Coordinates of C-alpha atoms in Angstrom, one line a residue:
M1 CA 0.0 0.0 0.0
Y2 CA 2.9 2.4 0.8
I3 CA 4.6 1.8 -2.5
F4 CA 1.3 2.0 -4.4
L5 CA 0.3 5.3 -2.8
T6 CA 3.8 6.7 -3.4
L7 CA 3.8 5.7 -7.0
S8 CA 0.3 7.1 -7.5
F9 CA 1.5 10.4 -6.1
I10 CA 4.5 10.4 -8.6
V11 CA 2.2 9.5 -11.5
M12 CA -0.3 12.3 -10.7
G13 CA 2.6 14.8 -10.5
G14 CA 4.4 13.5 -13.6
L15 CA 1.4 13.2 -16.0
R16 CA -0.5 16.3 -15.1
W17 CA -1.2 19.0 -17.7
N18 CA -2.2 22.6 -17.2
T19 CA -2.3 21.9 -13.5
G20 CA -0.5 23.8 -10.8
N21 CA 1.1 27.2 -10.0
D22 CA 3.3 28.9 -12.5
W23 CA 2.6 26.4 -15.2
R24 CA 3.3 28.8 -18.1
P25 CA 6.8 30.1 -17.0
Y26 CA 8.1 26.6 -16.1
H27 CA 6.7 25.1 -19.3
S28 CA 8.2 27.9 -21.4
F29 CA 11.5 27.7 -19.6
F30 CA 11.9 24.0 -20.2
T31 CA 10.5 23.7 -23.7
K32 CA 12.2 26.8 -25.1
F33 CA 15.5 26.3 -23.2
T34 CA 17.6 26.1 -26.3
T35 CA 16.8 29.7 -27.1
D36 CA 18.8 30.7 -24.0
D37 CA 16.3 33.4 -23.2
P38 CA 18.2 35.9 -20.9
F39 CA 15.0 36.7 -19.0
F40 CA 14.5 33.1 -17.9
L41 CA 18.2 32.6 -17.2
I42 CA 18.2 35.5 -14.8
A43 CA 14.9 34.6 -13.2
M44 CA 16.0 31.0 -12.3
E45 CA 18.8 29.9 -9.9
P46 CA 21.9 28.5 -11.6
G47 CA 21.5 25.0 -10.2
Y48 CA 18.0 24.8 -11.6
V49 CA 19.3 26.0 -15.0
K50 CA 21.9 23.2 -15.0
F51 CA 19.2 20.7 -14.0
V52 CA 17.0 21.7 -16.9
Q53 CA 20.0 21.7 -19.2
F54 CA 20.9 18.2 -18.2
L55 CA 17.3 16.9 -18.7
R56 CA 17.2 18.5 -22.2
I57 CA 20.0 16.2 -23.3
F58 CA 17.5 13.4 -23.1
S59 CA 14.2 15.0 -24.1
S60 CA 12.4 18.3 -24.7
S61 CA 9.1 16.8 -23.5
F62 CA 7.7 18.7 -20.5
T63 CA 6.0 15.5 -19.3
F64 CA 9.5 13.9 -19.2
Y65 CA 10.6 16.8 -17.0
L66 CA 7.6 16.5 -14.7
I67 CA 8.1 12.8 -14.3
V68 CA 11.8 13.2 -13.3
L69 CA 10.9 16.2 -11.0
S70 CA 8.1 14.3 -9.3
T71 CA 10.2 11.1 -8.9
I72 CA 13.0 13.0 -7.2
A73 CA 10.9 15.3 -5.1
I74 CA 8.4 12.8 -3.9
G75 CA 10.8 9.8 -3.8
I76 CA 13.2 11.6 -1.4
K77 CA 10.4 12.5 1.0
T78 CA 8.8 9.1 1.0
T79 CA 12.1 7.3 1.5
F80 CA 12.8 9.6 4.5
F81 CA 9.3 8.6 5.9
Y82 CA 10.1 5.0 5.5
K83 CA 13.3 5.3 7.5
Y84 CA 12.2 7.7 10.3
A85 CA 8.4 7.8 10.6
G86 CA 7.8 4.4 12.2
A87 CA 4.1 4.4 11.2
I88 CA 4.7 4.4 7.4
F89 CA 1.1 3.9 6.4
L90 CA 0.0 7.0 8.4
A91 CA 3.0 8.9 7.0
V92 CA 1.9 8.4 3.4
I93 CA -1.7 9.2 4.3
L94 CA -0.6 12.4 6.0
Y95 CA 1.6 13.2 3.0
W96 CA -1.3 12.9 0.7
G97 CA -3.5 15.0 2.9
T98 CA -1.1 17.8 4.1
A99 CA 1.2 18.0 1.1
L100 CA -1.1 17.5 -1.8
A101 CA 0.5 20.4 -3.6
D102 CA 3.6 18.2 -4.1
I103 CA 1.9 16.8 -7.2
T104 CA 2.2 20.3 -8.7
A105 CA 6.0 20.4 -7.9
V106 CA 8.0 23.5 -8.8
R107 CA 11.7 24.1 -8.2
Q108 CA 11.1 25.0 -4.5
T109 CA 9.5 21.6 -4.0
L110 CA 12.7 20.0 -5.3
A111 CA 14.8 22.3 -3.0
V112 CA 12.6 21.3 0.0
S113 CA 13.2 17.6 -0.8
L114 CA 17.0 18.1 -1.0
C115 CA 16.8 19.8 2.5
V116 CA 14.8 16.8 3.7
L117 CA 17.7 14.6 2.4
S118 CA 20.2 16.9 4.2
S119 CA 18.4 16.4 7.5
H120 CA 19.3 12.7 7.3
F121 CA 22.9 13.9 7.7
I122 CA 21.9 15.9 10.8
I123 CA 20.7 12.7 12.4
E124 CA 23.8 10.9 11.3
R125 CA 26.0 13.8 12.5
K126 CA 27.7 14.4 9.2
P127 CA 27.8 18.2 9.0
W128 CA 29.8 18.5 5.8
L129 CA 27.3 16.3 3.8
F130 CA 24.5 18.3 5.4
V131 CA 26.0 21.6 4.3
F132 CA 26.6 20.2 0.8
F133 CA 23.0 19.2 0.2
V134 CA 21.6 22.5 1.6
I135 CA 23.9 24.6 -0.6
L136 CA 22.9 22.3 -3.5
A137 CA 19.2 23.0 -2.7
A138 CA 20.0 26.7 -2.6
Q139 CA 21.2 26.5 -6.1
I140 CA 17.7 25.3 -7.0
H141 CA 15.8 27.8 -4.8
V142 CA 17.7 30.4 -2.9
T143 CA 15.4 30.4 0.2
S144 CA 17.0 27.0 1.1
Y145 CA 19.9 28.8 2.8
I146 CA 17.6 29.3 5.8
F147 CA 17.9 25.6 6.4
L148 CA 21.6 25.9 7.3
V149 CA 20.5 26.7 10.8
S150 CA 18.8 23.3 11.1
Y151 CA 21.9 21.5 12.2
F152 CA 22.1 23.5 15.4
I153 CA 18.4 23.8 16.0
F154 CA 17.8 20.0 15.7
N155 CA 20.4 19.3 18.3
A156 CA 19.5 22.2 20.6
E157 CA 18.3 21.4 24.2
W158 CA 15.1 23.5 23.7
S159 CA 12.5 23.2 26.4
V160 CA 8.8 23.6 25.8
R161 CA 8.9 26.8 27.9
S162 CA 11.6 28.3 25.7
K163 CA 9.8 27.3 22.5
S164 CA 6.6 28.9 23.8
I165 CA 8.3 32.2 24.8
I166 CA 10.1 32.5 21.5
L167 CA 6.8 31.8 19.6
I168 CA 5.1 34.6 21.6
V169 CA 8.0 37.0 20.8
A170 CA 7.7 36.0 17.1
V171 CA 4.0 36.8 17.1
A172 CA 4.8 40.2 18.7
I173 CA 7.4 40.9 16.0
G174 CA 5.0 40.0 13.3
A175 CA 2.2 42.1 14.9
S176 CA 4.4 45.1 15.4
G177 CA 5.5 45.4 11.8
I178 CA 9.3 45.5 12.5
S179 CA 9.8 42.6 10.0
E180 CA 10.3 45.3 7.4
S181 CA 13.4 46.6 9.3
L182 CA 14.7 43.0 9.5
L183 CA 14.4 42.7 5.7
E184 CA 16.4 45.9 5.3
L185 CA 19.0 44.5 7.6
I186 CA 19.2 41.3 5.5
A187 CA 19.5 43.3 2.3
N188 CA 22.4 45.3 3.8
I189 CA 24.5 42.6 5.4
T190 CA 24.1 39.7 3.0
P191 CA 27.3 39.2 1.1
A192 CA 27.5 38.3 -2.6
G193 CA 28.6 34.8 -3.8
I194 CA 27.2 31.3 -4.2
G195 CA 23.7 32.8 -4.8
L196 CA 23.6 34.8 -1.5
D197 CA 23.3 38.0 -3.5
R198 CA 20.0 36.8 -4.7
I199 CA 18.7 36.9 -1.1
S200 CA 19.6 40.5 -0.8
Q201 CA 17.9 41.3 -4.1
K202 CA 14.8 39.4 -3.2
A203 CA 14.6 41.2 0.2
L204 CA 14.8 44.6 -1.6
N205 CA 12.1 43.4 -4.1
Y206 CA 9.8 42.4 -1.2
L207 CA 10.3 45.8 0.4
E208 CA 9.3 47.5 -2.8
I209 CA 6.2 45.3 -3.1
G210 CA 5.3 46.0 0.5
N211 CA 3.0 43.9 2.6
E212 CA 1.6 41.9 -0.2
V213 CA -1.8 40.4 0.5
D214 CA -4.1 38.7 -2.0
P215 CA -6.9 41.3 -2.5
Q216 CA -9.5 38.6 -2.9
Y217 CA -9.4 37.8 0.8
E218 CA -9.8 41.4 2.0
L219 CA -8.6 40.5 5.5
S220 CA -7.0 42.9 7.9
K221 CA -3.6 42.1 9.4
T222 CA -5.2 41.4 12.7
Q223 CA -7.6 38.9 11.1
R224 CA -4.8 37.2 9.2
L225 CA -2.6 36.9 12.3
T226 CA -5.5 35.6 14.4
A227 CA -6.3 33.0 11.8
A228 CA -2.6 31.9 11.7
I229 CA -2.5 31.6 15.5
A230 CA -5.8 29.6 15.6
K231 CA -4.4 27.1 13.0
R232 CA -1.4 26.5 15.1
A233 CA -3.1 26.5 18.5
I234 CA -4.3 23.0 18.0
L235 CA -1.2 21.0 16.9
L236 CA 1.6 22.9 18.7
P237 CA 0.2 22.3 22.2
V238 CA -0.2 18.6 21.4
F239 CA 3.4 18.4 20.1
F240 CA 4.7 20.2 23.1
Y241 CA 2.7 18.0 25.5
F242 CA 4.4 14.9 24.1
Q243 CA 8.0 16.3 24.1
E244 CA 8.8 14.7 27.5
R245 CA 6.4 11.8 27.2
V246 CA 7.5 9.9 24.1
T247 CA 9.9 7.1 24.8
I248 CA 10.3 5.5 21.3
R249 CA 12.3 7.7 18.9
K250 CA 12.6 10.3 21.7
D251 CA 15.7 12.1 20.3
L252 CA 14.2 12.2 16.8
Y253 CA 10.9 13.6 18.1
K254 CA 12.7 16.4 20.0
G255 CA 14.8 17.3 17.0
F256 CA 11.9 17.3 14.5
L257 CA 9.8 19.4 17.0
N258 CA 12.7 21.9 17.2
L259 CA 12.7 22.3 13.4
Y260 CA 8.9 22.4 13.2
T261 CA 8.7 25.1 15.9
F262 CA 11.4 27.1 14.2
G263 CA 9.4 27.1 11.0
N264 CA 6.4 28.5 12.8
I265 CA 8.6 31.1 14.5
L266 CA 9.9 32.1 11.1
F267 CA 6.3 32.3 9.7
F268 CA 5.1 34.7 12.4
I269 CA 8.2 37.0 12.0
V270 CA 7.5 37.4 8.3
V271 CA 3.7 37.2 8.5
D272 CA 3.4 40.5 6.6
F273 CA 5.2 39.2 3.6
I274 CA 3.4 36.3 1.9
T275 CA 6.2 35.6 -0.5
L276 CA 8.8 35.4 2.3
Q277 CA 6.6 32.9 4.1
R278 CA 8.0 30.4 1.6
A279 CA 11.1 30.2 3.8
A280 CA 9.0 28.4 6.5
T281 CA 7.9 25.7 4.0
Y282 CA 11.2 23.8 4.7
F283 CA 10.1 23.0 8.2
Y284 CA 6.4 22.1 7.9
F285 CA 7.3 18.7 6.6
Y286 CA 8.2 17.5 10.1
E287 CA 4.6 17.7 11.2
I288 CA 4.0 14.4 9.5
L289 CA 6.9 12.7 11.3
L290 CA 5.8 14.1 14.7
L291 CA 2.3 12.8 14.3
C292 CA 3.6 9.4 13.3
I293 CA 6.0 9.2 16.3
I294 CA 3.2 10.2 18.6
Y295 CA 1.1 7.3 17.1
V296 CA 3.9 4.8 17.7
N297 CA 4.1 5.9 21.4
V298 CA 0.5 6.1 22.4
K299 CA -1.5 3.2 23.8
S300 CA -4.9 4.2 22.4
K301 CA -3.9 3.7 18.8
S302 CA -7.4 3.3 17.4
I303 CA -8.5 6.8 18.6
W304 CA -5.3 8.3 17.3
L305 CA -5.6 6.5 14.0
I306 CA -9.1 8.1 13.5
L307 CA -7.9 11.5 14.7
I308 CA -4.9 11.6 12.4
I309 CA -6.8 10.3 9.3
A310 CA -9.6 12.8 10.0
Y311 CA -7.0 15.6 10.2
S312 CA -5.4 14.5 7.0
L313 CA -8.7 14.5 5.2
F314 CA -9.5 17.9 6.6
K315 CA -6.2 19.3 5.3
M316 CA -6.7 17.8 1.9
L317 CA -10.2 19.3 1.6
S318 CA -8.8 22.7 2.7
I319 CA -6.1 22.5 0.0
L320 CA -8.6 21.5 -2.7
V321 CA -11.0 24.3 -1.7
N322 CA -8.3 27.0 -1.7
A323 CA -6.8 25.7 -5.0
M324 CA -10.0 24.7 -6.7
D325 CA -9.2 26.4 -10.0
L326 CA -5.8 24.8 -10.2
L327 CA -6.5 21.2 -9.0
V328 CA -10.2 20.5 -9.8
P329 CA -10.7 18.8 -12.1
Y330 CA -7.4 17.0 -12.2
I331 CA -6.2 17.2 -15.8
W332 CA -3.5 14.9 -17.2
I333 CA -2.1 14.1 -20.6
F334 CA -4.7 11.5 -21.3
S335 CA -7.7 13.8 -20.7
E336 CA -9.8 14.6 -23.7
D337 CA -10.0 18.3 -22.8
T338 CA -6.6 19.5 -21.4
Y339 CA -7.5 23.2 -21.4
R340 CA -7.4 25.2 -18.2
F341 CA -6.5 28.9 -17.8
V342 CA -3.2 28.9 -16.0
Y343 CA -0.5 31.6 -15.3

């Protein structure tokens, strides 16, 4: 069942058509790569350019590209689940439910998977391999550099009290609006080289854009912040409760919880900047592992099985509702009508 669901996920991602975010620019970049369009070469990170250039040796088919991308991005994550989750069936169910967007993989999805691979070397205490894979990921999507702090965060002796206090401070920073000053600081102190100059440029671009909010939602900052806190007020207390109560895979649980908490701290600090919230994406993945390790440890497995599957289904429905125009109906290369307006 685990292999079947994993392969199904890869097939859905690899054979999709006119499905997902930024379909047009990625399609154009791959299919027209031989033109060496300067606009695309500047817009994409150098590692991603090399990745596309390598795939073009074998085929110019965009479906070929999507199959390779989905196989790598999804394959790395599901292999990591198999090794570290314990409850692998629940892991793949949660993956389908909470990360359905992985079937519409873009270059950041690949970068996140490479960071997941790098976290294996945190556990194995091989710092140089960890750094290598994070820098490799950053050549695919520059936001991956934020993951370099993970080696220290995973191994930190971070109490629940400390986590809670830092989360409160992060919410206060996000509410106060001083995140703009932090962006200015990043733009000023970030050195050039190995792609780091792109961080500085992105920070400046975000400052020019301002506090970008999708106008269709028409929510005030207070409403958005309240909604974000409410979403996290359910899982975080549960995860904190079990920090000192799990006995099986205890060290892994603490490390994964440290990373997941840091991702939420980062989210609240940049809550005003929707584009910058992508940096927190690298840490949400560990939610799946935390739930699986809890399941392995609890005695009332039937109740937890129902709760976790219900949560997974709820998350999947939320994704589908919020991305209805992009995912419903699912269109693949064998569909009679493959048209959908995409951007």
